[in-house]
XYZ file of C-alpha atoms in Angstrom:
652
model
C 5.418 -23.577 24.207
C 8.165 -23.185 21.594
C 11.061 -24.797 23.982
C 13.894 -26.235 22.451
C 13.833 -23.766 19.649
C 16.275 -22.039 21.417
C 19.832 -23.128 20.862
C 21.724 -19.777 21.746
C 22.216 -17.607 24.770
C 23.361 -14.035 24.622
C 27.289 -13.392 24.994
C 27.224 -9.870 25.675
C 24.321 -7.312 27.203
C 22.126 -5.650 24.724
C 24.110 -2.797 22.981
C 21.812 0.187 21.729
C 21.444 0.570 18.086
C 24.156 2.216 15.939
C 23.318 4.174 12.878
C 25.598 3.453 10.022
C 25.448 6.499 7.861
C 24.882 5.244 4.125
C 26.264 8.094 1.672
C 23.809 9.041 -0.931
C 24.781 6.778 -3.794
C 24.369 7.363 -7.494
C 21.347 5.134 -8.724
C 23.097 1.867 -9.786
C 20.419 1.305 -12.412
C 19.703 3.030 -16.149
C 15.851 3.351 -15.682
C 13.449 3.448 -12.814
C 10.195 1.956 -13.442
C 7.216 2.666 -10.894
C 3.883 0.617 -10.676
C 0.972 2.147 -8.775
C -1.081 -0.932 -8.339
C -4.224 0.501 -6.967
C -7.583 -0.745 -5.852
C -9.548 1.034 -8.524
C -7.207 2.132 -10.983
C -3.449 1.360 -11.878
C -0.709 3.058 -14.016
C 3.032 3.169 -14.169
C 5.563 5.785 -14.931
C 9.445 5.680 -15.482
C 12.542 7.908 -15.624
C 15.990 7.493 -16.984
C 18.619 8.153 -14.325
C 20.831 10.552 -16.884
C 17.521 12.604 -17.092
C 16.043 12.170 -13.733
C 14.134 15.451 -13.874
C 12.001 14.153 -16.539
C 8.992 11.529 -15.257
C 7.359 9.850 -18.407
C 3.748 9.009 -17.680
C 2.110 6.102 -19.494
C -0.949 7.265 -21.423
C -1.679 4.958 -24.353
C -4.061 2.340 -22.888
C -5.737 0.109 -25.182
C -9.493 0.688 -24.983
C -10.275 3.416 -22.542
C -13.060 6.014 -22.321
C -13.036 8.173 -25.855
C -11.859 11.755 -25.462
C -10.026 11.203 -22.303
C -6.263 11.116 -21.716
C -6.266 7.769 -19.503
C -2.935 7.956 -17.544
C -4.387 4.956 -15.697
C -5.951 1.795 -16.405
C -9.087 0.144 -14.114
C -7.557 -2.428 -11.925
C -9.469 -5.343 -13.614
C -8.062 -8.713 -15.084
C -9.837 -10.993 -17.353
C -9.053 -14.789 -17.503
C -10.490 -17.243 -19.902
C -12.559 -20.178 -18.861
C -9.333 -22.508 -19.044
C -7.546 -19.752 -16.338
C -5.099 -18.377 -19.145
C -4.462 -14.591 -19.017
C -6.806 -12.710 -21.774
C -6.292 -9.141 -20.697
C -6.035 -6.292 -18.098
C -7.568 -2.789 -17.537
C -10.004 -1.061 -20.054
C -9.359 -4.052 -22.473
C -10.471 -6.446 -19.845
C -13.621 -4.364 -19.052
C -14.707 -3.835 -22.704
C -14.221 -7.382 -23.590
C -16.160 -8.886 -20.715
C -18.727 -6.469 -21.428
C -19.357 -7.417 -24.890
C -19.325 -11.078 -24.039
C -22.951 -12.986 -24.499
C -24.384 -13.406 -21.004
C -24.336 -17.142 -21.184
C -20.634 -16.826 -22.297
C -19.879 -14.404 -19.717
C -20.465 -16.901 -17.047
C -17.675 -18.961 -17.758
C -15.007 -16.147 -18.066
C -13.179 -15.235 -14.804
C -13.219 -11.337 -14.255
C -11.628 -9.783 -11.203
C -12.007 -6.146 -10.171
C -10.898 -4.299 -6.855
C -9.251 -7.510 -5.689
C -6.495 -5.614 -4.276
C -8.607 -5.108 -0.886
C -8.686 -8.738 -0.317
C -4.907 -8.810 0.626
C -5.406 -6.234 3.319
C -8.581 -7.751 4.702
C -7.381 -11.368 5.000
C -5.555 -11.781 8.443
C -3.831 -14.989 7.703
C -2.546 -14.356 4.345
C -0.448 -17.074 2.421
C 0.537 -18.031 -0.881
C -2.808 -20.242 -1.017
C -4.969 -17.360 -0.212
C -7.849 -17.388 -2.944
C -9.990 -14.802 -4.647
C -13.523 -15.230 -6.305
C -13.941 -13.906 -9.663
C -17.369 -12.179 -10.179
C -19.049 -15.574 -11.566
C -18.138 -17.095 -8.187
C -15.212 -19.301 -9.185
C -12.046 -19.113 -6.901
C -8.598 -18.920 -7.805
C -5.312 -18.508 -5.973
C -4.815 -14.668 -5.274
C -1.132 -14.721 -5.916
C -1.944 -16.067 -9.360
C -4.273 -13.162 -10.219
C -1.671 -10.508 -8.955
C 1.394 -12.274 -10.981
C -0.782 -12.122 -14.459
C -1.559 -8.291 -13.562
C 2.228 -7.502 -12.867
C 3.336 -9.623 -15.773
C 1.048 -7.377 -17.885
C 2.470 -4.162 -16.467
C 6.262 -5.763 -16.950
C 5.404 -6.120 -20.702
C 3.744 -2.938 -21.238
C 6.485 -0.868 -19.437
C 9.395 -2.678 -20.799
C 8.065 -1.925 -24.193
C 7.389 1.688 -23.508
C 10.864 1.977 -22.166
C 12.584 0.422 -25.046
C 10.613 2.929 -27.442
C 11.955 5.720 -25.690
C 15.779 4.384 -24.903
C 18.525 5.001 -27.624
C 20.419 2.013 -25.975
C 19.603 -1.443 -25.472
C 18.656 -2.307 -21.899
C 19.285 -5.264 -20.167
C 16.898 -6.327 -17.372
C 19.165 -5.773 -14.532
C 19.545 -2.106 -15.490
C 15.999 -1.443 -14.538
C 15.081 -0.824 -10.906
C 11.039 -1.391 -10.263
C 9.400 0.167 -7.554
C 5.675 -1.183 -6.526
C 3.461 0.958 -4.283
C 1.651 -0.425 -1.180
C -0.467 1.171 1.294
C 1.424 1.961 4.418
C -1.354 0.509 6.699
C -0.612 -2.901 4.873
C 0.754 -5.547 7.236
C 3.968 -7.169 6.674
C 2.639 -10.212 5.165
C 0.723 -8.300 2.615
C 3.888 -6.295 1.378
C 5.891 -9.629 1.153
C 3.106 -10.882 -0.976
C 3.615 -8.248 -3.385
C 7.326 -8.851 -3.304
C 6.686 -12.560 -4.291
C 4.187 -11.950 -6.885
C 7.009 -9.594 -8.379
C 9.554 -12.328 -8.384
C 7.033 -14.775 -10.149
C 5.971 -12.337 -12.541
C 9.408 -11.941 -13.717
C 10.049 -8.404 -12.734
C 13.186 -9.418 -10.847
C 15.047 -12.420 -9.773
C 14.758 -13.109 -5.980
C 18.473 -13.407 -5.911
C 18.806 -9.462 -6.672
C 16.223 -8.416 -4.223
C 17.323 -4.845 -3.982
C 16.369 -4.322 -7.686
C 12.851 -4.171 -6.319
C 11.608 -1.626 -4.000
C 8.419 -1.489 -2.157
C 7.142 1.953 -1.613
C 4.469 3.240 0.913
C 1.894 5.073 -0.966
C 1.561 8.251 1.510
C 5.312 8.320 1.593
C 6.030 8.390 -2.061
C 3.134 11.310 -2.136
C 5.111 12.928 0.399
C 8.478 12.792 -1.601
C 6.617 14.150 -4.729
C 5.106 16.869 -2.571
C 8.703 18.339 -1.987
C 8.960 19.093 -5.584
C 5.840 21.454 -5.928
C 5.856 24.353 -7.475
C 2.997 27.091 -6.115
C 1.186 26.972 -9.565
C 0.820 23.215 -9.309
C -1.408 23.319 -6.018
C -4.606 24.323 -4.942
C -4.775 25.806 -1.637
C -8.071 24.721 -0.025
C -7.603 26.490 3.375
C -10.127 28.796 5.136
C -7.409 31.589 5.268
C -8.625 34.626 2.960
C -5.022 35.027 1.797
C -4.548 31.741 0.269
C -7.198 31.366 -2.375
C -9.006 34.670 -2.768
C -11.718 34.031 -0.310
C -13.135 37.054 1.320
C -13.204 37.174 5.074
C -16.827 36.305 5.133
C -16.452 33.503 2.578
C -18.767 35.098 -0.122
C -16.737 34.281 -2.941
C -18.333 30.874 -4.200
C -16.289 27.837 -2.717
C -16.850 26.151 -6.273
C -14.797 28.510 -8.218
C -11.742 27.124 -6.802
C -12.942 23.608 -7.582
C -13.636 24.597 -11.304
C -10.556 26.186 -11.829
C -8.754 23.055 -10.068
C -10.460 20.844 -12.404
C -9.644 22.685 -15.581
C -5.867 22.655 -14.502
C -6.232 19.021 -13.984
C -7.677 18.560 -17.302
C -4.810 20.330 -18.906
C -2.104 18.623 -17.063
C -3.437 15.214 -18.243
C -2.565 15.960 -21.966
C 0.905 16.016 -21.191
C 2.888 12.689 -21.222
C 6.282 13.903 -19.516
C 6.341 15.494 -16.374
C 9.372 17.689 -15.062
C 10.225 17.778 -11.509
C 12.225 20.584 -9.618
C 15.993 19.489 -9.433
C 15.995 20.284 -5.653
C 12.937 21.246 -3.650
C 10.176 23.136 -5.010
C 9.477 26.802 -4.126
C 6.444 25.541 -2.139
C 8.825 23.921 0.214
C 10.366 27.167 0.715
C 7.699 28.141 2.926
C 8.471 25.289 5.161
C 11.401 25.571 7.914
C 13.283 23.023 9.430
C 11.108 21.081 11.951
C 8.116 21.714 10.262
C 5.418 18.846 10.407
C 2.833 18.110 7.711
C 0.470 15.300 7.136
C -0.200 13.471 3.768
C -3.548 11.885 3.695
C -3.454 9.460 0.862
C -7.309 8.742 0.052
C -7.200 5.895 -2.594
C -9.656 3.520 -3.695
C -9.429 0.793 -1.077
C -7.556 2.426 1.892
C -6.845 5.792 3.425
C -3.534 6.246 4.589
C -2.090 8.757 6.951
C 1.639 9.568 7.339
C 3.398 12.255 9.277
C 6.616 13.812 8.342
C 9.055 16.175 9.504
C 11.444 18.114 7.375
C 15.113 18.047 7.907
C 17.125 21.116 6.380
C 19.244 21.665 4.605
C 19.562 18.250 3.083
C 15.704 18.084 2.505
C 15.369 14.633 4.053
C 12.206 13.509 5.770
C 11.624 11.923 9.104
C 8.788 9.970 9.881
C 6.974 11.257 13.356
C 4.472 8.823 13.858
C 3.904 5.474 12.454
C 1.254 5.294 9.252
C -2.326 4.867 10.139
C -5.370 4.511 8.582
C -7.861 1.971 7.518
C -10.238 0.533 4.879
C -11.979 3.938 4.293
C -11.321 4.288 0.450
C -13.656 5.305 -2.480
C -14.924 1.595 -2.466
C -17.093 2.433 0.335
C -19.152 4.543 -1.719
C -19.585 1.770 -4.121
C -20.534 -0.686 -1.208
C -23.016 1.856 0.169
C -24.482 1.944 -3.853
C -24.752 -1.777 -3.620
C -26.523 -1.843 -0.089
C -28.894 0.681 -1.353
C -29.887 -1.455 -4.419
C -30.207 -4.358 -1.776
C -32.622 -2.314 0.097
C -34.672 -1.308 -2.980
C -34.617 -4.551 -4.792
C -34.110 -7.337 -2.250
C -30.711 -8.703 -1.481
C -31.849 -12.131 -2.985
C -32.356 -10.441 -6.325
C -29.053 -8.515 -6.283
C -26.951 -11.604 -5.533
C -28.895 -13.757 -8.049
C -28.609 -10.933 -10.720
C -24.697 -10.603 -10.133
C -24.400 -14.471 -10.616
C -26.486 -14.880 -13.574
C -25.670 -11.500 -15.630
C -22.144 -10.764 -14.217
C -21.286 -8.580 -17.165
C -24.276 -6.432 -16.839
C -23.691 -6.144 -13.141
C -20.086 -4.685 -14.130
C -21.651 -2.452 -16.704
C -23.927 -0.748 -13.925
C -21.053 -0.668 -11.355
C -18.975 1.396 -14.196
C -21.863 3.770 -14.744
C -22.138 4.453 -11.102
C -18.456 5.107 -10.850
C -18.659 7.583 -13.817
C -21.215 9.340 -11.837
C -19.909 9.309 -8.660
C -16.819 11.267 -9.968
C -19.114 13.980 -10.925
C -21.036 14.266 -7.428
C -20.084 17.876 -5.817
C -21.653 19.577 -2.706
C -24.497 21.918 -3.309
C -25.491 20.304 -6.794
C -28.947 20.818 -7.734
C -30.067 18.391 -10.242
C -30.271 14.451 -9.748
C -27.319 12.346 -10.960
C -28.592 10.078 -13.673
C -27.337 6.211 -13.672
C -28.167 3.995 -16.839
C -29.757 0.487 -15.620
C -28.946 -1.980 -17.918
C -32.059 -3.267 -19.585
C -31.481 -6.981 -18.642
C -31.565 -5.488 -14.919
C -35.189 -4.203 -15.531
C -36.145 -7.489 -17.572
C -34.450 -10.020 -14.833
C -36.441 -8.055 -11.907
C -39.662 -7.956 -13.965
C -39.074 -12.101 -14.464
C -37.725 -12.662 -10.998
C -40.355 -10.479 -8.934
C -43.212 -10.387 -11.554
C -43.383 -6.527 -11.062
C -41.677 -3.646 -12.413
C -38.674 -1.874 -11.265
C -40.875 1.227 -10.950
C -43.028 -0.629 -8.701
C -39.981 -1.381 -6.300
C -38.711 2.527 -6.025
C -42.459 3.609 -5.209
C -42.556 1.082 -2.661
C -39.173 2.170 -0.937
C -39.038 5.969 0.408
C -35.550 6.549 -0.852
C -34.689 9.666 -2.781
C -34.515 7.306 -6.154
C -36.681 7.282 -9.076
C -36.791 5.885 -12.617
C -37.007 7.937 -15.967
C -36.160 6.716 -19.566
C -34.222 3.776 -18.035
C -32.422 5.686 -15.892
C -31.832 5.613 -11.915
C -32.150 9.269 -10.889
C -30.196 9.889 -7.586
C -31.286 13.177 -5.707
C -28.468 15.241 -3.797
C -29.763 13.514 -0.648
C -29.375 10.120 -2.015
C -25.855 10.784 -2.958
C -25.020 12.510 0.116
C -26.283 9.284 1.848
C -23.769 7.386 -0.188
C -20.871 9.366 0.500
C -21.194 10.378 4.199
C -20.291 7.310 5.879
C -16.691 6.851 4.062
C -16.106 10.493 4.231
C -16.982 10.745 7.974
C -14.444 7.924 8.572
C -11.671 9.492 6.878
C -12.373 13.094 8.553
C -12.730 11.336 11.849
C -9.341 9.662 11.314
C -7.373 12.896 10.326
C -9.033 14.601 13.362
C -7.979 11.576 15.684
C -4.390 11.787 14.198
C -4.256 15.885 14.560
C -5.044 15.231 18.210
C -1.905 12.962 19.040
C 0.594 15.199 20.675
C 3.285 14.022 18.330
C 1.492 15.466 15.506
C 0.312 18.732 17.101
C 1.517 22.013 15.488
C 0.967 20.445 11.817
C 1.205 23.330 9.324
C -0.085 21.613 6.021
C -2.489 18.749 5.266
C -1.623 17.216 1.535
C -4.548 15.559 0.140
C -3.753 12.977 -2.495
C -4.943 9.864 -3.872
C -7.662 9.293 -6.577
C -10.546 9.978 -3.965
C -8.937 13.214 -3.203
C -10.424 14.581 -6.526
C -13.951 14.252 -5.239
C -15.358 17.634 -4.334
C -17.546 16.071 -1.676
C -14.481 14.913 0.221
C -12.765 18.170 -0.455
C -15.316 20.107 0.819
C -15.800 17.971 4.215
C -12.037 18.055 4.981
C -12.075 21.898 4.345
C -14.977 22.288 6.700
C -13.374 20.204 9.375
C -9.874 21.120 9.218
C -9.526 24.338 7.085
C -9.119 26.497 10.160
C -6.467 24.393 11.900
C -3.893 23.988 9.011
C -3.610 24.744 5.354
C -4.898 22.123 3.149
C -2.979 21.410 -0.287
C -4.105 19.499 -3.114
C -1.458 18.888 -5.991
C -3.222 19.313 -9.530
C -2.655 16.011 -10.767
C -3.689 14.422 -7.498
C -4.371 10.935 -8.730
C -0.778 10.831 -10.230
C 1.225 12.122 -7.127
C 1.759 8.659 -5.712
C 3.084 7.287 -9.161
C 5.453 10.395 -9.597
C 6.766 10.305 -6.059
C 7.324 6.529 -6.465
C 9.898 7.307 -9.338
C 11.575 9.767 -7.314
C 11.897 7.360 -4.465
C 13.249 4.781 -7.034
C 15.930 7.241 -7.922
C 16.990 8.026 -4.490
C 15.527 5.676 -1.721
C 17.776 7.711 1.078
C 15.218 10.534 0.795
C 13.091 9.290 3.949
C 15.901 9.086 6.587
C 13.908 8.164 9.878
C 10.985 5.811 10.031
C 8.635 4.092 12.936
C 9.037 0.563 13.162
C 5.780 -1.168 12.457
C 6.616 -4.203 14.740
C 8.681 -5.273 17.583
C 11.477 -7.681 16.665
C 13.438 -10.001 18.258
C 15.168 -13.558 18.581
C 14.445 -16.468 20.760
C 17.376 -17.394 23.254
C 18.144 -19.061 26.464
C 19.145 -17.386 29.811
C 20.397 -18.547 33.079
C 17.263 -19.789 35.040
C 16.736 -17.537 38.169
C 14.844 -19.082 40.910
C 11.647 -16.947 41.784
C 12.095 -14.469 38.448
C 11.551 -17.165 35.748
C 8.339 -19.197 35.776
C 9.144 -23.161 36.530
C 7.673 -24.270 33.202
C 10.481 -22.367 31.351
C 13.044 -24.428 33.272
C 15.559 -26.245 30.901
C 18.468 -28.460 31.898
C 21.253 -28.779 29.415
C 24.629 -30.484 30.307
C 23.924 -30.151 33.826
C 23.145 -26.358 33.553
C 19.661 -24.668 34.370
C 18.426 -22.695 31.539
C 15.313 -20.330 31.190
C 13.952 -21.139 27.677
C 11.677 -19.027 25.352
C 13.015 -15.665 26.050
C 12.544 -12.975 23.495
C 15.931 -11.080 23.099
C 14.461 -7.709 21.527
C 16.216 -6.016 18.938
C 13.740 -3.091 18.242
C 10.464 -2.026 19.719
C 7.307 -1.181 17.774
C 6.890 2.557 17.100
C 10.649 3.106 17.837
C 12.171 5.698 15.437
C 14.624 3.924 13.122
C 16.947 5.861 10.840
C 17.849 4.608 7.473
C 20.554 2.184 7.532
C 20.159 1.675 11.443
C 21.761 -1.605 12.562
C 21.366 -3.488 15.695
C 23.868 -6.007 16.450
C 23.714 -9.028 18.966
C 26.494 -11.378 20.014
C 25.472 -14.877 20.839
C 27.119 -18.203 21.726
C 25.924 -21.806 21.343
C 24.234 -22.796 24.647
C 26.365 -26.210 24.266
C 29.883 -26.597 23.519
C 30.649 -28.581 20.501
C 27.374 -27.463 18.919
C 27.535 -28.108 15.008
C 24.564 -26.069 13.903
C 22.854 -23.071 15.110
C 19.417 -22.185 14.551
C 18.179 -18.391 15.240
C 14.439 -17.886 15.297
C 13.217 -14.485 14.745
C 9.945 -13.448 16.450
C 7.540 -10.249 15.864
C 4.893 -8.820 17.483
C 2.399 -5.878 17.331
C 2.956 -4.844 20.952
C 5.996 -4.217 23.140
C 5.127 -5.735 26.213
C 6.151 -9.200 25.595
C 8.714 -11.128 27.431
C 8.548 -14.715 26.085
C 8.392 -16.069 22.555
C 5.434 -18.136 23.882
C 3.398 -14.924 24.919
C 0.010 -14.058 23.035
C 0.531 -12.299 19.536
C 4.144 -13.396 18.997
C 4.793 -14.901 15.807
C 7.756 -16.593 14.265
C 8.745 -14.692 11.036
C 11.923 -15.948 10.043
C 14.788 -18.493 10.872
C 18.849 -18.473 10.193
C 20.548 -21.817 10.200
C 24.097 -21.500 10.527
C 26.345 -24.758 10.123
C 29.464 -24.509 12.317
C 32.710 -25.974 11.314
C 34.674 -28.180 13.684
C 36.551 -25.679 15.993
C 40.475 -25.186 16.000
C 42.058 -27.767 18.554
C 42.680 -25.878 21.685
C 46.025 -25.139 23.317
C 46.867 -27.559 26.422
C 45.714 -25.646 29.579
C 43.552 -23.358 27.883
C 39.879 -23.136 29.169
C 37.041 -23.646 26.538
C 36.827 -20.950 23.896
C 33.167 -19.562 23.628
C 32.238 -19.046 19.896
C 30.824 -15.870 18.899
C 28.060 -15.630 16.802
C 27.008 -11.952 15.500
C 23.715 -11.366 14.528
C 22.593 -8.213 12.679
C 19.200 -6.572 11.581
C 19.198 -3.507 9.512
C 16.255 -1.257 9.541
C 14.982 2.000 8.056
C 14.081 0.661 4.760
C 10.632 -0.170 4.035
C 11.789 -3.875 4.804
C 14.425 -5.606 7.105
C 17.524 -7.269 6.499
C 19.044 -10.074 8.738
C 22.369 -11.555 8.673
C 24.476 -13.851 11.055
C 28.281 -14.432 10.995
C 30.149 -17.232 12.736
C 32.987 -14.933 13.638
C 35.645 -17.891 13.792
C 34.945 -18.925 10.234
C 33.620 -15.718 9.003
C 30.703 -17.885 7.614
C 27.763 -15.790 7.145
C 24.067 -16.255 6.094
C 21.263 -14.056 5.372
C 17.558 -14.606 6.192
C 14.424 -13.654 4.518
C 11.763 -12.719 7.094
C 8.818 -14.932 5.920
C 5.245 -13.539 7.030
C 3.730 -15.756 4.445
C 3.782 -19.473 6.152
C 1.593 -20.082 9.060
């Protein structure tokens, strides 16, 4: 048990939370730079505060696919054999692709590495990542290299467009993370940003961690009617006849054409107020944002508060690892089924660059998969795959395909996947997403949702659009912004310009501090009895500040007053605890973890007047909620000495 951890006792009964209304402040920075660090692709955008209606998108990536305006770059990182940074994005992918197979085995290539942060249950600064060649390195180093690359790239771009000389402290940075990430993962990104030199840990407010679906929601407020595609089945929304005889695909073709056009403009203008699309929504209207990314699917439910147009989170963010990567994993599983898992693993280890080529070829074809497609999808099989299989198994690739009764054939070095094969790859992931949205829509807090916004890179997939439309098109309107893959990036810039736009959030955890209380016979267990200075105390009690899933307004402050358990105590240690559930009484209960500590040195008290009783010293502890992160302070009222605690989820 955590017995003698508790050195304080409550001085007053627990008061209820107070909301300290924070006025909307002018942004104290000259420019906001947002980095959308995605599982499959990443990018950044920025805006100058004097011209906050213009969001500048980054498009000039080194490398890139010819003829395409690449607003994002693949999330790939290449390190040299001696662990130095070499390149990121297209440059990393293309350089690694061109390496001699023998040489490639010594280089460290990382892709889709963001998912590791979500899937690791005991994430620390020592957690490791594995490169394609099997070598391991600390995850924090990989993230620091990537963020440092974005820092250099963005600063150069901002300086090119700025007439004045910018200092480092004039830039506010915003990094997006999935809302379903646990607190350790969010803190991990903040620590990586400090180490990458984005901001100093002495100025934490210069860096905001934005939740991806929340950023998308903020951007959706700005939408004009011509900037969205409405997939709903209602005939008046997108010209479908009542019997649906108008071909479904025409709206997709139109959407793709508009998407293509919007990709060639580098500066995007947003509405100064809220967009005309929003005028259809009334105060109290609820809507769901489903952020379908590469790694995760994140759902958030917001309610509009008029006239100020701020947002209130109605239900804590939910979702899970059901992103587009699931389709890639299904493709790999299909290759294992056809060619044998031992061969696929051996090919990945011995020919890592060729394996990356194969995944890139699949990724390109995956994006063109559409429901009702008649012809097969061709995926070019690297020559080294065909050659390696022949030497490894002593037979041809064609023989393996004939032996397996799957809908795949080989023609001129191309794997040909029929529509049935593509459906099998997409279905499990898409079913998970649809099931998740349906479960959320059935919750009492969420009933009556009028709109479902589909955003994120995977939302571009016609396969996903069709499935969501079929399952939910009759219950609410399904809206897809044209630049669906950039929705989060633009929203993150808007969030950086005005973080007060989301006014009420749901608390992801229960928070409290460990205290001593008077021991009550029969109510407290005997093993919690502690004798101190002749007094009987019950130790390890959790004094709750806020409960999981409780609504907390922006700037909401919970204050508690404590006093040292012993007179003359010269140091106070306040331990902060958290739990994913609310049914906890003691800090030693299952699932409770220590996540922060405040140490306060107490100066010698003033000499008491003769005859006066002992004076109880008051320590005020404060937690401020509502932001995406929590701030904790403690003040010794007598000396006015205060300390701030950073909540640490990364040390076990």
